[in-house]
Coordinates of C-alpha atoms in Angstrom, one line a residue:
M38 CA 69.7 -19.5 19.8
R39 CA 69.6 -22.3 22.4
S40 CA 69.2 -19.7 25.1
V41 CA 66.2 -18.2 23.3
L42 CA 64.6 -21.6 22.9
R43 CA 65.2 -22.4 26.5
A44 CA 63.6 -19.2 27.6
A45 CA 60.6 -19.8 25.3
V46 CA 60.2 -23.3 26.7
V47 CA 60.3 -21.9 30.2
V48 CA 57.7 -19.3 29.4
A49 CA 55.5 -21.9 27.7
V50 CA 55.7 -24.2 30.7
V51 CA 54.9 -21.4 33.2
L52 CA 51.9 -20.4 31.1
A53 CA 50.7 -24.0 30.8
V54 CA 51.0 -24.4 34.6
L55 CA 49.1 -21.2 35.2
V56 CA 46.3 -22.2 32.7
G57 CA 46.1 -25.6 34.4
L58 CA 45.8 -24.1 37.8
L59 CA 43.2 -21.7 36.6
W60 CA 41.1 -24.5 35.2
A61 CA 41.4 -26.7 38.3
L62 CA 41.1 -24.0 40.9
Q63 CA 39.0 -21.4 39.1
R64 CA 36.0 -21.6 41.4
R65 CA 38.2 -20.9 44.3
L66 CA 39.0 -17.6 42.6
V67 CA 35.4 -16.8 42.0
Y68 CA 33.6 -17.9 45.2
F69 CA 34.9 -16.9 48.7
P70 CA 32.4 -18.5 51.2
D71 CA 32.5 -17.9 54.9
D72 CA 31.2 -20.7 57.1
G73 CA 30.3 -18.3 59.8
P74 CA 29.2 -18.6 62.5
V75 CA 26.1 -16.8 61.2
P76 CA 24.2 -15.0 64.0
A77 CA 20.5 -15.5 64.6
A78 CA 18.3 -13.3 62.5
A79 CA 16.6 -11.7 65.5
D80 CA 20.0 -10.7 67.0
A81 CA 21.0 -8.9 63.8
V82 CA 17.8 -7.4 62.4
P83 CA 14.8 -6.3 64.5
G84 CA 11.9 -8.6 63.7
G85 CA 14.0 -11.0 61.8
R86 CA 13.6 -14.7 61.9
D87 CA 15.6 -17.7 60.8
V88 CA 14.0 -19.8 58.0
T89 CA 15.1 -22.7 55.8
L90 CA 14.9 -22.9 52.1
T91 CA 14.8 -26.2 50.2
T92 CA 16.3 -26.4 46.7
A93 CA 15.1 -28.5 43.8
D94 CA 18.2 -30.8 44.3
G95 CA 17.4 -31.3 48.0
L96 CA 19.7 -28.9 49.8
S97 CA 18.6 -27.0 52.9
L98 CA 19.8 -23.4 53.0
G99 CA 19.9 -21.0 55.8
A100 CA 18.1 -17.7 55.4
W101 CA 16.7 -14.7 57.3
F102 CA 13.3 -13.2 56.7
V103 CA 12.2 -9.8 58.0
P104 CA 8.5 -9.2 57.5
G105 CA 7.2 -5.9 56.2
P106 CA 5.0 -3.6 58.2
T107 CA 1.9 -5.0 56.4
A108 CA 1.0 -8.1 54.4
E109 CA 1.0 -5.9 51.2
A110 CA 4.4 -4.4 51.8
P111 CA 6.9 -4.9 48.9
A112 CA 9.5 -7.5 49.5
A113 CA 13.2 -7.6 48.4
L114 CA 14.8 -10.9 47.6
V115 CA 18.6 -10.2 48.1
A116 CA 21.2 -12.2 46.3
N117 CA 24.6 -11.8 47.8
G118 CA 28.0 -11.2 46.2
N119 CA 30.7 -13.8 46.1
G120 CA 32.1 -13.3 49.6
G121 CA 31.2 -13.8 53.2
H122 CA 27.8 -14.9 54.4
L123 CA 24.4 -13.3 54.8
G124 CA 25.3 -11.8 58.2
L125 CA 27.5 -9.2 56.5
R126 CA 24.3 -7.9 54.8
A127 CA 22.5 -7.2 58.0
P128 CA 22.9 -3.4 57.6
L129 CA 21.2 -3.6 54.3
A130 CA 18.3 -5.6 55.8
R131 CA 17.9 -3.1 58.6
A132 CA 17.9 -0.2 56.2
L133 CA 15.3 -1.8 53.8
S134 CA 13.2 -2.9 56.7
S135 CA 13.2 0.6 58.2
A136 CA 12.1 1.9 54.7
G137 CA 9.0 -0.3 54.9
L138 CA 10.1 -3.4 52.9
A139 CA 10.1 -7.1 53.7
V140 CA 13.5 -8.6 53.2
L141 CA 14.8 -12.1 52.5
L142 CA 18.5 -12.7 52.9
F143 CA 19.9 -16.2 52.2
D144 CA 23.2 -17.9 51.8
Y145 CA 24.1 -19.9 48.7
R146 CA 25.2 -23.5 48.8
G147 CA 28.6 -23.7 50.4
Y148 CA 28.2 -20.4 52.2
G149 CA 27.3 -19.8 55.9
G150 CA 27.6 -23.5 56.8
N151 CA 25.3 -24.6 54.0
P152 CA 25.9 -28.0 52.3
G153 CA 27.1 -28.2 48.7
S154 CA 29.6 -26.3 46.5
P155 CA 28.8 -23.1 44.6
S156 CA 28.5 -23.0 40.8
E157 CA 26.4 -21.1 38.3
A158 CA 23.9 -23.9 38.0
G159 CA 23.7 -24.4 41.7
L160 CA 23.1 -20.7 42.5
A161 CA 20.3 -20.7 40.0
L162 CA 18.6 -23.4 42.0
D163 CA 19.3 -21.5 45.3
V164 CA 17.7 -18.3 44.2
R165 CA 14.7 -20.1 42.9
A166 CA 14.2 -21.7 46.3
A167 CA 14.3 -18.2 47.8
R168 CA 11.7 -16.9 45.4
S169 CA 9.5 -20.0 46.0
W170 CA 9.7 -19.5 49.8
L171 CA 8.7 -15.9 49.6
L172 CA 5.7 -16.6 47.3
E173 CA 4.5 -19.9 49.0
Q174 CA 5.5 -19.5 52.7
A175 CA 5.6 -15.7 53.2
G176 CA 2.6 -14.9 51.0
V177 CA 4.4 -12.3 49.0
R178 CA 2.6 -11.5 45.7
Q179 CA 4.8 -11.6 42.6
E180 CA 3.8 -8.1 41.6
R181 CA 5.2 -6.8 45.0
L182 CA 8.5 -8.7 44.7
L183 CA 11.8 -7.0 44.0
Y184 CA 15.1 -8.7 43.1
Y185 CA 18.2 -7.1 44.5
G186 CA 21.6 -8.4 43.3
E187 CA 25.0 -7.5 44.8
S188 CA 28.0 -7.9 42.4
L189 CA 27.9 -11.7 41.5
G190 CA 24.3 -11.7 42.9
C191 CA 23.4 -9.4 40.0
A192 CA 24.0 -12.3 37.6
V193 CA 22.0 -14.6 39.8
V194 CA 18.9 -12.4 40.0
T195 CA 19.1 -11.3 36.3
E196 CA 19.0 -14.9 35.2
L197 CA 16.0 -15.5 37.5
A198 CA 14.3 -12.3 36.2
V199 CA 14.4 -13.6 32.6
E200 CA 12.3 -16.6 33.6
H201 CA 10.3 -15.1 36.5
P202 CA 10.0 -11.3 36.0
P203 CA 9.9 -9.3 39.3
A204 CA 8.2 -6.0 40.0
G205 CA 11.6 -4.4 39.8
L206 CA 15.3 -5.3 39.5
L207 CA 18.1 -3.6 41.3
L208 CA 21.6 -4.4 40.2
R209 CA 24.4 -3.2 42.5
S210 CA 27.9 -3.2 40.9
P211 CA 27.1 -5.5 38.0
F212 CA 29.7 -6.8 35.6
V213 CA 29.1 -7.5 31.9
D214 CA 29.9 -11.2 32.4
L215 CA 32.3 -13.2 34.5
A216 CA 34.9 -13.5 31.7
A217 CA 34.9 -9.7 31.3
V218 CA 35.6 -9.0 34.9
G219 CA 38.0 -11.9 35.1
S220 CA 40.0 -10.6 32.1
A221 CA 40.2 -7.2 33.8
H222 CA 42.1 -8.8 36.7
Y223 CA 44.0 -11.5 34.7
P224 CA 44.6 -9.9 31.3
F225 CA 47.5 -12.3 30.5
L226 CA 45.3 -15.5 30.7
P227 CA 42.7 -16.8 28.2
V228 CA 39.9 -16.4 30.8
R229 CA 37.0 -16.6 28.5
A230 CA 38.1 -19.8 27.0
L231 CA 38.7 -21.5 30.4
L232 CA 35.7 -20.5 32.5
R233 CA 33.2 -23.1 33.6
D234 CA 30.7 -20.4 34.9
H235 CA 29.7 -17.6 32.7
Y236 CA 27.1 -15.3 34.3
P237 CA 26.2 -13.3 31.2
V238 CA 24.6 -10.3 32.9
A239 CA 24.5 -7.8 30.0
E240 CA 23.2 -10.4 27.6
Q241 CA 20.4 -11.4 29.9
V242 CA 19.4 -8.0 31.2
A243 CA 18.4 -7.1 27.7
R244 CA 15.7 -9.8 28.0
V245 CA 14.3 -8.6 31.4
R246 CA 10.9 -7.0 31.1
A247 CA 10.9 -5.2 34.4
P248 CA 12.0 -1.8 35.6
T249 CA 15.8 -2.0 36.2
T250 CA 18.0 0.2 38.3
V251 CA 21.8 0.0 38.3
V252 CA 23.8 1.3 41.2
H253 CA 27.5 1.3 41.2
G254 CA 30.6 3.1 42.6
G255 CA 32.6 5.5 40.5
A256 CA 35.9 4.2 41.8
D257 CA 35.2 0.5 41.9
T258 CA 38.5 -1.5 41.8
I259 CA 36.8 -4.9 41.5
V260 CA 34.1 -4.4 38.9
P261 CA 35.2 -1.6 36.5
P262 CA 32.6 1.1 36.5
A263 CA 32.6 1.0 32.7
Q264 CA 31.2 -2.5 32.9
S265 CA 28.3 -1.5 35.2
R266 CA 27.5 1.4 32.8
Q267 CA 27.5 -1.1 29.9
V268 CA 25.0 -3.3 31.8
A269 CA 22.8 -0.3 32.3
E270 CA 23.0 0.5 28.6
A271 CA 22.0 -3.1 27.8
A272 CA 18.9 -3.1 30.1
A273 CA 15.7 -3.5 28.2
R274 CA 13.8 -1.4 30.7
L275 CA 16.3 0.8 32.4
H276 CA 14.6 2.9 35.1
R277 CA 17.7 4.7 36.3
R278 CA 21.5 4.4 36.7
V279 CA 23.0 5.7 40.0
E280 CA 26.7 6.3 40.1
V281 CA 28.1 7.0 43.6
P282 CA 31.1 9.2 43.2
G283 CA 34.3 7.9 44.7
A284 CA 32.8 4.7 46.0
D285 CA 34.7 1.5 45.8
H286 CA 33.2 -2.0 45.5
N287 CA 32.9 -2.8 49.3
D288 CA 32.4 0.7 50.7
A289 CA 29.7 1.0 53.3
V290 CA 27.9 3.5 51.1
L291 CA 27.2 0.7 48.6
L292 CA 25.9 -1.6 51.4
D293 CA 23.3 0.6 53.2
G294 CA 24.0 4.1 52.0
A295 CA 21.2 6.6 51.3
A296 CA 21.6 6.6 47.5
L297 CA 21.3 2.8 47.4
V298 CA 18.4 2.5 49.8
D299 CA 16.6 5.3 48.0
A300 CA 17.0 3.5 44.7
V301 CA 15.4 0.4 46.1
V302 CA 12.5 2.3 47.6
E303 CA 12.0 4.1 44.4
L304 CA 11.7 0.8 42.5
A305 CA 9.3 -0.5 45.2
A306 CA 7.1 2.5 44.6
L307 CA 6.7 1.4 40.9
A308 CA 5.3 -1.9 42.0
D309 CA 1.6 -2.4 41.4
G310 CA -0.7 -1.9 44.3
P311 CA -3.3 -4.3 45.5

């Protein structure tokens, strides 16, 4: 009996330590920023230029803007996933630019050498700064503005879309919410009870009144494909769901592959003309 009790105590202590570490270090398990160096926009994307975004709480964020072929070209505001920096999305910017879109890539707070630390509330401020810059500095009209979210970025732009509807919303590899994807990787921990950041994509996409396309891989080992399908089912105005057979989360086909780029161009074609 004493041996059983000792074993139970050991298990309880180990679980308590794990839970404590998860609570204290959870954002290190969610956000994986890369400080760079970030190359100059013009060196990575033809016609690109470096710009600075200013958030409502006073942070200056690095960004790249690639103008469209005309002033009336549709524009894509790109919200990155949770890893790396904007330079890793240069192939996407080149592909969308070649397809006739203007593109804004930006780094969140704490990424790419930016000040601050990432959080759900902070990223909401960051993406609003990106949207404001496009409307006020680049002269993009709201009815020509698309939001593009990559993984975690899906949550960032979906939350934005509830308050500021875009011409179209493209979600690449979205999860239901952060707890759902966290539980898939840490099924032995009470993830939902412990998380500080929530990112409720499926709940919020049901409130988005804009054409929405979901693109995801059929063999995603980071965001279960079933979760991306669930997000598509929850969308209030689902335009299309595109499943790329055999594609994993970080495969090149989900960065600048034809199926992905075509889905963005198709959404842009739905945007109202002048």
